[in-house]
Amino acid sequence: VRFSCVYYIYVVSYNSLIRVYGKQGNIDKVEEYLKEMKRGGMKLNVGAYNSLINLYGNPGKNDKLEE
């Protein structure tokens, strides 16, 4: 049970960071946290996915939408 709680805190924290940096348009930081989450086996939540869509949906950045 303790591991699940700690894991949940990490997932929520990473998702929050992705949302914040996504709103700022900081692609480098967003991609850094995405890689860390992937390495840790964590999954994005709906808010983080929405942030990615908004960030990569901007003109000149839509090539990332397919990834």
N, CA, C and O atoms as a CHARMM CRD file, in Angstrom:
* protein
*
  268
    1    1 VAL  N      0.82900  -1.19600   0.00000 PROA 1      0.00000
    2    1 VAL  CA     0.00000   0.00000   0.00000 PROA 1      0.00000
    3    1 VAL  C      0.87300   1.26000   0.00000 PROA 1      0.00000
    4    1 VAL  O      0.56000   2.22900  -0.69200 PROA 1      0.00000
    5    2 ARG  N      1.94000   1.24900   0.75600 PROA 2      0.00000
    6    2 ARG  CA     2.81300   2.42200   0.84100 PROA 2      0.00000
    7    2 ARG  C      3.43700   2.73300  -0.52100 PROA 2      0.00000
    8    2 ARG  O      3.52600   3.89900  -0.90500 PROA 2      0.00000
    9    3 PHE  N      3.87400   1.69400  -1.25900 PROA 3      0.00000
   10    3 PHE  CA     4.46700   1.89500  -2.57400 PROA 3      0.00000
   11    3 PHE  C      3.46300   2.54500  -3.51900 PROA 3      0.00000
   12    3 PHE  O      3.81700   3.45000  -4.27400 PROA 3      0.00000
   13    4 SER  N      2.21900   2.09100  -3.48300 PROA 4      0.00000
   14    4 SER  CA     1.18800   2.64100  -4.34800 PROA 4      0.00000
   15    4 SER  C      0.97500   4.12100  -4.07800 PROA 4      0.00000
   16    4 SER  O      0.79400   4.90600  -5.00800 PROA 4      0.00000
   17    5 CYS  N      0.99700   4.49900  -2.82100 PROA 5      0.00000
   18    5 CYS  CA     0.80100   5.89400  -2.44300 PROA 5      0.00000
   19    5 CYS  C      1.95300   6.75800  -2.95000 PROA 5      0.00000
   20    5 CYS  O      1.72400   7.83800  -3.49400 PROA 5      0.00000
   21    6 VAL  N      3.17400   6.29600  -2.77900 PROA 6      0.00000
   22    6 VAL  CA     4.34500   7.03700  -3.23800 PROA 6      0.00000
   23    6 VAL  C      4.32600   7.13700  -4.75700 PROA 6      0.00000
   24    6 VAL  O      4.59000   8.20400  -5.31100 PROA 6      0.00000
   25    7 TYR  N      4.01600   6.03400  -5.43300 PROA 7      0.00000
   26    7 TYR  CA     3.92500   6.02900  -6.89100 PROA 7      0.00000
   27    7 TYR  C      2.89600   7.05100  -7.36100 PROA 7      0.00000
   28    7 TYR  O      3.15400   7.80500  -8.30000 PROA 7      0.00000
   29    8 TYR  N      1.74300   7.08000  -6.72000 PROA 8      0.00000
   30    8 TYR  CA     0.67800   8.01700  -7.07900 PROA 8      0.00000
   31    8 TYR  C      1.15700   9.46300  -6.92800 PROA 8      0.00000
   32    8 TYR  O      0.87000  10.30300  -7.78100 PROA 8      0.00000
   33    9 ILE  N      1.87100   9.75000  -5.86800 PROA 9      0.00000
   34    9 ILE  CA     2.39100  11.10600  -5.63200 PROA 9      0.00000
   35    9 ILE  C      3.34900  11.50500  -6.74600 PROA 9      0.00000
   36    9 ILE  O      3.30100  12.63600  -7.23000 PROA 9      0.00000
   37   10 TYR  N      4.21700  10.58500  -7.15500 PROA 10     0.00000
   38   10 TYR  CA     5.13400  10.87300  -8.26100 PROA 10     0.00000
   39   10 TYR  C      4.37200  11.14600  -9.55600 PROA 10     0.00000
   40   10 TYR  O      4.68300  12.10000 -10.27000 PROA 10     0.00000
   41   11 VAL  N      3.38200  10.32000  -9.85800 PROA 11     0.00000
   42   11 VAL  CA     2.60400  10.49500 -11.08500 PROA 11     0.00000
   43   11 VAL  C      1.90700  11.84500 -11.08200 PROA 11     0.00000
   44   11 VAL  O      1.95400  12.56800 -12.07700 PROA 11     0.00000
   45   12 VAL  N      1.27000  12.18800  -9.99200 PROA 12     0.00000
   46   12 VAL  CA     0.57400  13.46900  -9.89400 PROA 12     0.00000
   47   12 VAL  C      1.56100  14.62700 -10.03100 PROA 12     0.00000
   48   12 VAL  O      1.26800  15.61400 -10.70600 PROA 12     0.00000
   49   13 SER  N      2.71000  14.51300  -9.40400 PROA 13     0.00000
   50   13 SER  CA     3.72300  15.57600  -9.47300 PROA 13     0.00000
   51   13 SER  C      4.24700  15.76400 -10.89200 PROA 13     0.00000
   52   13 SER  O      4.33600  16.89200 -11.37600 PROA 13     0.00000
   53   14 TYR  N      4.58900  14.68100 -11.55100 PROA 14     0.00000
   54   14 TYR  CA     5.08300  14.77300 -12.92900 PROA 14     0.00000
   55   14 TYR  C      4.01300  15.34000 -13.86200 PROA 14     0.00000
   56   14 TYR  O      4.31000  16.18500 -14.70700 PROA 14     0.00000
   57   15 ASN  N      2.78800  14.88300 -13.71300 PROA 15     0.00000
   58   15 ASN  CA     1.70000  15.39500 -14.54400 PROA 15     0.00000
   59   15 ASN  C      1.49600  16.88300 -14.32500 PROA 15     0.00000
   60   15 ASN  O      1.23700  17.62600 -15.27200 PROA 15     0.00000
   61   16 SER  N      1.61300  17.31700 -13.08300 PROA 16     0.00000
   62   16 SER  CA     1.47100  18.74600 -12.76500 PROA 16     0.00000
   63   16 SER  C      2.58900  19.55500 -13.41000 PROA 16     0.00000
   64   16 SER  O      2.34100  20.62100 -13.97200 PROA 16     0.00000
   65   17 LEU  N      3.81400  19.05500 -13.33200 PROA 17     0.00000
   66   17 LEU  CA     4.94500  19.74600 -13.94700 PROA 17     0.00000
   67   17 LEU  C      4.77300  19.84500 -15.45900 PROA 17     0.00000
   68   17 LEU  O      5.08200  20.87600 -16.05600 PROA 17     0.00000
   69   18 ILE  N      4.28600  18.78900 -16.06700 PROA 18     0.00000
   70   18 ILE  CA     4.05100  18.80600 -17.51300 PROA 18     0.00000
   71   18 ILE  C      2.99900  19.85900 -17.86000 PROA 18     0.00000
   72   18 ILE  O      3.14800  20.58100 -18.84600 PROA 18     0.00000
   73   19 ARG  N      1.94100  19.94800 -17.05900 PROA 19     0.00000
   74   19 ARG  CA     0.91300  20.96300 -17.31800 PROA 19     0.00000
   75   19 ARG  C      1.47900  22.37100 -17.18600 PROA 19     0.00000
   76   19 ARG  O      1.21100  23.22600 -18.03100 PROA 19     0.00000
   77   20 VAL  N      2.25000  22.62000 -16.14600 PROA 20     0.00000
   78   20 VAL  CA     2.81100  23.95800 -15.91000 PROA 20     0.00000
   79   20 VAL  C      3.77600  24.35000 -17.02400 PROA 20     0.00000
   80   20 VAL  O      3.65600  25.42800 -17.60600 PROA 20     0.00000
   81   21 TYR  N      4.73100  23.47600 -17.31700 PROA 21     0.00000
   82   21 TYR  CA     5.69500  23.79300 -18.37200 PROA 21     0.00000
   83   21 TYR  C      5.02800  23.83800 -19.74300 PROA 21     0.00000
   84   21 TYR  O      5.45600  24.59300 -20.61700 PROA 21     0.00000
   85   22 GLY  N      3.99400  23.04400 -19.93500 PROA 22     0.00000
   86   22 GLY  CA     3.24800  23.08900 -21.18800 PROA 22     0.00000
   87   22 GLY  C      2.55800  24.42500 -21.38100 PROA 22     0.00000
   88   22 GLY  O      2.56100  24.97600 -22.48200 PROA 22     0.00000
   89   23 LYS  N      1.96700  24.94900 -20.31500 PROA 23     0.00000
   90   23 LYS  CA     1.31100  26.26400 -20.39700 PROA 23     0.00000
   91   23 LYS  C      2.31600  27.36900 -20.68600 PROA 23     0.00000
   92   23 LYS  O      1.98100  28.37300 -21.31400 PROA 23     0.00000
   93   24 GLN  N      3.54600  27.18200 -20.22800 PROA 24     0.00000
   94   24 GLN  CA     4.59700  28.17300 -20.48000 PROA 24     0.00000
   95   24 GLN  C      5.19300  28.01800 -21.87700 PROA 24     0.00000
   96   24 GLN  O      5.91800  28.89700 -22.34300 PROA 24     0.00000
   97   25 GLY  N      4.89300  26.91400 -22.54100 PROA 25     0.00000
   98   25 GLY  CA     5.44400  26.65000 -23.86100 PROA 25     0.00000
   99   25 GLY  C      6.86400  26.11400 -23.82800 PROA 25     0.00000
  100   25 GLY  O      7.57700  26.17100 -24.83000 PROA 25     0.00000
  101   26 ASN  N      7.27700  25.59400 -22.67800 PROA 26     0.00000
  102   26 ASN  CA     8.63400  25.09600 -22.50100 PROA 26     0.00000
  103   26 ASN  C      8.72500  23.62100 -22.93200 PROA 26     0.00000
  104   26 ASN  O      8.64100  22.70700 -22.11300 PROA 26     0.00000
  105   27 ILE  N      8.89900  23.42900 -24.23000 PROA 27     0.00000
  106   27 ILE  CA     8.92300  22.07700 -24.79700 PROA 27     0.00000
  107   27 ILE  C     10.05400  21.22800 -24.23100 PROA 27     0.00000
  108   27 ILE  O      9.86500  20.04000 -23.97300 PROA 27     0.00000
  109   28 ASP  N     11.21500  21.81800 -24.03700 PROA 28     0.00000
  110   28 ASP  CA    12.35800  21.05400 -23.53000 PROA 28     0.00000
  111   28 ASP  C     12.06000  20.43000 -22.17200 PROA 28     0.00000
  112   28 ASP  O     12.35000  19.25400 -21.95100 PROA 28     0.00000
  113   29 LYS  N     11.48400  21.20900 -21.26500 PROA 29     0.00000
  114   29 LYS  CA    11.16400  20.68800 -19.92600 PROA 29     0.00000
  115   29 LYS  C     10.06500  19.63400 -20.00300 PROA 29     0.00000
  116   29 LYS  O     10.13400  18.60800 -19.32700 PROA 29     0.00000
  117   30 VAL  N      9.06000  19.88800 -20.82100 PROA 30     0.00000
  118   30 VAL  CA     7.97700  18.92000 -20.96500 PROA 30     0.00000
  119   30 VAL  C      8.53300  17.58200 -21.44500 PROA 30     0.00000
  120   30 VAL  O      8.20000  16.53000 -20.89800 PROA 30     0.00000
  121   31 GLU  N      9.37800  17.63000 -22.46600 PROA 31     0.00000
  122   31 GLU  CA     9.93400  16.38700 -23.00300 PROA 31     0.00000
  123   31 GLU  C     10.86400  15.70500 -22.00700 PROA 31     0.00000
  124   31 GLU  O     10.94200  14.47700 -21.97400 PROA 31     0.00000
  125   32 GLU  N     11.56000  16.47800 -21.20900 PROA 32     0.00000
  126   32 GLU  CA    12.42000  15.90800 -20.16300 PROA 32     0.00000
  127   32 GLU  C     11.58100  15.10500 -19.16600 PROA 32     0.00000
  128   32 GLU  O     11.92900  13.97700 -18.81800 PROA 32     0.00000
  129   33 TYR  N     10.47300  15.70000 -18.70900 PROA 33     0.00000
  130   33 TYR  CA     9.62000  15.00900 -17.73900 PROA 33     0.00000
  131   33 TYR  C      8.88600  13.83100 -18.37700 PROA 33     0.00000
  132   33 TYR  O      8.64700  12.82300 -17.71100 PROA 33     0.00000
  133   34 LEU  N      8.53000  13.94000 -19.64300 PROA 34     0.00000
  134   34 LEU  CA     7.90800  12.80500 -20.33500 PROA 34     0.00000
  135   34 LEU  C      8.85600  11.61300 -20.37400 PROA 34     0.00000
  136   34 LEU  O      8.44200  10.47800 -20.13800 PROA 34     0.00000
  137   35 LYS  N     10.12200  11.86800 -20.66900 PROA 35     0.00000
  138   35 LYS  CA    11.11600  10.79400 -20.71000 PROA 35     0.00000
  139   35 LYS  C     11.30000  10.16100 -19.33500 PROA 35     0.00000
  140   35 LYS  O     11.40000   8.93900 -19.21800 PROA 35     0.00000
  141   36 GLU  N     11.34500  10.99700 -18.29200 PROA 36     0.00000
  142   36 GLU  CA    11.49500  10.46600 -16.93600 PROA 36     0.00000
  143   36 GLU  C     10.29800   9.59700 -16.55300 PROA 36     0.00000
  144   36 GLU  O     10.45600   8.54000 -15.94300 PROA 36     0.00000
  145   37 MET  N      9.10400  10.05200 -16.91800 PROA 37     0.00000
  146   37 MET  CA     7.90900   9.27400 -16.61400 PROA 37     0.00000
  147   37 MET  C      7.94400   7.93100 -17.34700 PROA 37     0.00000
  148   37 MET  O      7.61800   6.89100 -16.77400 PROA 37     0.00000
  149   38 LYS  N      8.34000   7.96700 -18.61100 PROA 38     0.00000
  150   38 LYS  CA     8.39000   6.73900 -19.39800 PROA 38     0.00000
  151   38 LYS  C      9.38900   5.75800 -18.79100 PROA 38     0.00000
  152   38 LYS  O      9.10500   4.56600 -18.67700 PROA 38     0.00000
  153   39 ARG  N     10.56100   6.26500 -18.40100 PROA 39     0.00000
  154   39 ARG  CA    11.56600   5.40100 -17.76400 PROA 39     0.00000
  155   39 ARG  C     11.04000   4.78700 -16.47700 PROA 39     0.00000
  156   39 ARG  O     11.36000   3.64400 -16.15100 PROA 39     0.00000
  157   40 GLY  N     10.23200   5.54900 -15.74500 PROA 40     0.00000
  158   40 GLY  CA     9.69200   5.06100 -14.48100 PROA 40     0.00000
  159   40 GLY  C      8.41300   4.25500 -14.62100 PROA 40     0.00000
  160   40 GLY  O      7.85600   3.79500 -13.62400 PROA 40     0.00000
  161   41 GLY  N      7.93800   4.07700 -15.85800 PROA 41     0.00000
  162   41 GLY  CA     6.72300   3.30200 -16.07900 PROA 41     0.00000
  163   41 GLY  C      5.45300   4.02200 -15.67200 PROA 41     0.00000
  164   41 GLY  O      4.42200   3.38700 -15.45100 PROA 41     0.00000
  165   42 MET  N      5.51800   5.34500 -15.57100 PROA 42     0.00000
  166   42 MET  CA     4.35700   6.13300 -15.17100 PROA 42     0.00000
  167   42 MET  C      3.53700   6.52200 -16.38900 PROA 42     0.00000
  168   42 MET  O      4.04800   6.56000 -17.50900 PROA 42     0.00000
  169   43 LYS  N      2.25700   6.81300 -16.16300 PROA 43     0.00000
  170   43 LYS  CA     1.35500   7.18100 -17.24600 PROA 43     0.00000
  171   43 LYS  C      0.83400   8.59500 -17.05000 PROA 43     0.00000
  172   43 LYS  O      0.67900   9.07100 -15.92500 PROA 43     0.00000
  173   44 LEU  N      0.56800   9.24900 -18.16100 PROA 44     0.00000
  174   44 LEU  CA     0.01200  10.59800 -18.13400 PROA 44     0.00000
  175   44 LEU  C     -1.46900  10.54800 -17.76000 PROA 44     0.00000
  176   44 LEU  O     -2.16600   9.57500 -18.04500 PROA 44     0.00000
  177   45 ASN  N     -1.92900  11.61600 -17.11700 PROA 45     0.00000
  178   45 ASN  CA    -3.35600  11.73000 -16.87000 PROA 45     0.00000
  179   45 ASN  C     -3.98600  12.61600 -17.94800 PROA 45     0.00000
  180   45 ASN  O     -3.28200  13.13200 -18.81600 PROA 45     0.00000
  181   46 VAL  N     -5.29200  12.79100 -17.89500 PROA 46     0.00000
  182   46 VAL  CA    -6.01500  13.54400 -18.91400 PROA 46     0.00000
  183   46 VAL  C     -5.51900  14.98600 -18.99800 PROA 46     0.00000
  184   46 VAL  O     -5.35900  15.51300 -20.09800 PROA 46     0.00000
  185   47 GLY  N     -5.27600  15.62800 -17.86400 PROA 47     0.00000
  186   47 GLY  CA    -4.80500  17.01500 -17.86200 PROA 47     0.00000
  187   47 GLY  C     -3.46700  17.16700 -18.55900 PROA 47     0.00000
  188   47 GLY  O     -3.25100  18.13600 -19.28600 PROA 47     0.00000
  189   48 ALA  N     -2.57200  16.22200 -18.34400 PROA 48     0.00000
  190   48 ALA  CA    -1.26100  16.27300 -18.99300 PROA 48     0.00000
  191   48 ALA  C     -1.39700  16.05900 -20.49700 PROA 48     0.00000
  192   48 ALA  O     -0.72300  16.72800 -21.28100 PROA 48     0.00000
  193   49 TYR  N     -2.26600  15.13000 -20.90700 PROA 49     0.00000
  194   49 TYR  CA    -2.49300  14.92700 -22.34300 PROA 49     0.00000
  195   49 TYR  C     -3.06600  16.19500 -22.98300 PROA 49     0.00000
  196   49 TYR  O     -2.66800  16.56600 -24.08700 PROA 49     0.00000
  197   50 ASN  N     -3.97900  16.84500 -22.30700 PROA 50     0.00000
  198   50 ASN  CA    -4.53900  18.09600 -22.83400 PROA 50     0.00000
  199   50 ASN  C     -3.45200  19.15500 -22.97100 PROA 50     0.00000
  200   50 ASN  O     -3.43300  19.90500 -23.94700 PROA 50     0.00000
  201   51 SER  N     -2.55700  19.21900 -22.00600 PROA 51     0.00000
  202   51 SER  CA    -1.44700  20.17600 -22.07800 PROA 51     0.00000
  203   51 SER  C     -0.55900  19.89000 -23.28000 PROA 51     0.00000
  204   51 SER  O     -0.11700  20.81200 -23.96500 PROA 51     0.00000
  205   52 LEU  N     -0.29600  18.60700 -23.53500 PROA 52     0.00000
  206   52 LEU  CA     0.53000  18.23900 -24.68900 PROA 52     0.00000
  207   52 LEU  C     -0.16400  18.61700 -25.99600 PROA 52     0.00000
  208   52 LEU  O      0.47800  19.11200 -26.92200 PROA 52     0.00000
  209   53 ILE  N     -1.45300  18.38800 -26.06900 PROA 53     0.00000
  210   53 ILE  CA    -2.19400  18.74800 -27.27900 PROA 53     0.00000
  211   53 ILE  C     -2.13700  20.25200 -27.50200 PROA 53     0.00000
  212   53 ILE  O     -1.91200  20.71000 -28.62300 PROA 53     0.00000
  213   54 ASN  N     -2.33900  21.01500 -26.44500 PROA 54     0.00000
  214   54 ASN  CA    -2.27300  22.47500 -26.56400 PROA 54     0.00000
  215   54 ASN  C     -0.87000  22.94400 -26.93900 PROA 54     0.00000
  216   54 ASN  O     -0.71300  23.82900 -27.78000 PROA 54     0.00000
  217   55 LEU  N      0.13700  22.36000 -26.32500 PROA 55     0.00000
  218   55 LEU  CA     1.51500  22.76500 -26.58000 PROA 55     0.00000
  219   55 LEU  C      1.93500  22.41700 -28.00300 PROA 55     0.00000
  220   55 LEU  O      2.44600  23.26900 -28.72800 PROA 55     0.00000
  221   56 TYR  N      1.72100  21.17300 -28.39800 PROA 56     0.00000
  222   56 TYR  CA     2.17000  20.72000 -29.70900 PROA 56     0.00000
  223   56 TYR  C      1.22000  21.14900 -30.82400 PROA 56     0.00000
  224   56 TYR  O      1.56800  21.06000 -32.00100 PROA 56     0.00000
  225   57 GLY  N      0.03100  21.61100 -30.46400 PROA 57     0.00000
  226   57 GLY  CA    -0.92200  22.07400 -31.46200 PROA 57     0.00000
  227   57 GLY  C     -0.63900  23.48200 -31.94800 PROA 57     0.00000
  228   57 GLY  O     -1.29800  23.96700 -32.86800 PROA 57     0.00000
  229   58 ASN  N      0.33300  24.13900 -31.34100 PROA 58     0.00000
  230   58 ASN  CA     0.69900  25.48900 -31.77100 PROA 58     0.00000
  231   58 ASN  C      1.38500  25.44500 -33.13100 PROA 58     0.00000
  232   58 ASN  O      2.03500  24.45700 -33.47000 PROA 58     0.00000
  233   59 PRO  N      1.24100  26.50600 -33.90300 PROA 59     0.00000
  234   59 PRO  CA     1.88900  26.54100 -35.22400 PROA 59     0.00000
  235   59 PRO  C      3.39400  26.27000 -35.11000 PROA 59     0.00000
  236   59 PRO  O      4.07600  26.81200 -34.24100 PROA 59     0.00000
  237   60 GLY  N      3.88500  25.42600 -36.00500 PROA 60     0.00000
  238   60 GLY  CA     5.30400  25.10700 -36.02900 PROA 60     0.00000
  239   60 GLY  C      5.70200  23.96200 -35.11500 PROA 60     0.00000
  240   60 GLY  O      6.85300  23.52600 -35.12800 PROA 60     0.00000
  241   61 LYS  N      4.75200  23.46900 -34.31600 PROA 61     0.00000
  242   61 LYS  CA     5.07300  22.39400 -33.36900 PROA 61     0.00000
  243   61 LYS  C      4.19700  21.17500 -33.58300 PROA 61     0.00000
  244   61 LYS  O      4.31400  20.19800 -32.84400 PROA 61     0.00000
  245   62 ASN  N      3.30200  21.21100 -34.59900 PROA 62     0.00000
  246   62 ASN  CA     2.36800  20.12000 -34.75100 PROA 62     0.00000
  247   62 ASN  C      2.99000  18.82300 -35.25700 PROA 62     0.00000
  248   62 ASN  O      2.30100  17.80300 -35.29300 PROA 62     0.00000
  249   63 ASP  N      4.25100  18.81800 -35.64500 PROA 63     0.00000
  250   63 ASP  CA     4.89800  17.56700 -36.02700 PROA 63     0.00000
  251   63 ASP  C      5.03200  16.63300 -34.83200 PROA 63     0.00000
  252   63 ASP  O      5.18000  15.42500 -35.01600 PROA 63     0.00000
  253   64 LYS  N      4.98500  17.15900 -33.62200 PROA 64     0.00000
  254   64 LYS  CA     5.10400  16.35300 -32.40500 PROA 64     0.00000
  255   64 LYS  C      3.78600  15.66000 -32.03800 PROA 64     0.00000
  256   64 LYS  O      3.78600  14.72500 -31.23700 PROA 64     0.00000
  257   65 LEU  N      2.67800  16.10100 -32.60700 PROA 65     0.00000
  258   65 LEU  CA     1.37300  15.52800 -32.24800 PROA 65     0.00000
  259   65 LEU  C      1.30200  14.03200 -32.54000 PROA 65     0.00000
  260   65 LEU  O      0.64800  13.29400 -31.80200 PROA 65     0.00000
  261   66 GLU  N      1.95000  13.57800 -33.58400 PROA 66     0.00000
  262   66 GLU  CA     1.90000  12.16400 -33.94900 PROA 66     0.00000
  263   66 GLU  C      2.69600  11.28700 -32.99800 PROA 66     0.00000
  264   66 GLU  O      2.42200  10.09100 -32.89600 PROA 66     0.00000
  265   67 GLU  N      3.67300  11.85000 -32.30000 PROA 67     0.00000
  266   67 GLU  CA     4.50500  11.07300 -31.37700 PROA 67     0.00000
  267   67 GLU  C      3.70100  10.79500 -30.14900 PROA 67     0.00000
  268   67 GLU  O      4.19300  10.15100 -29.22200 PROA 67     0.00000
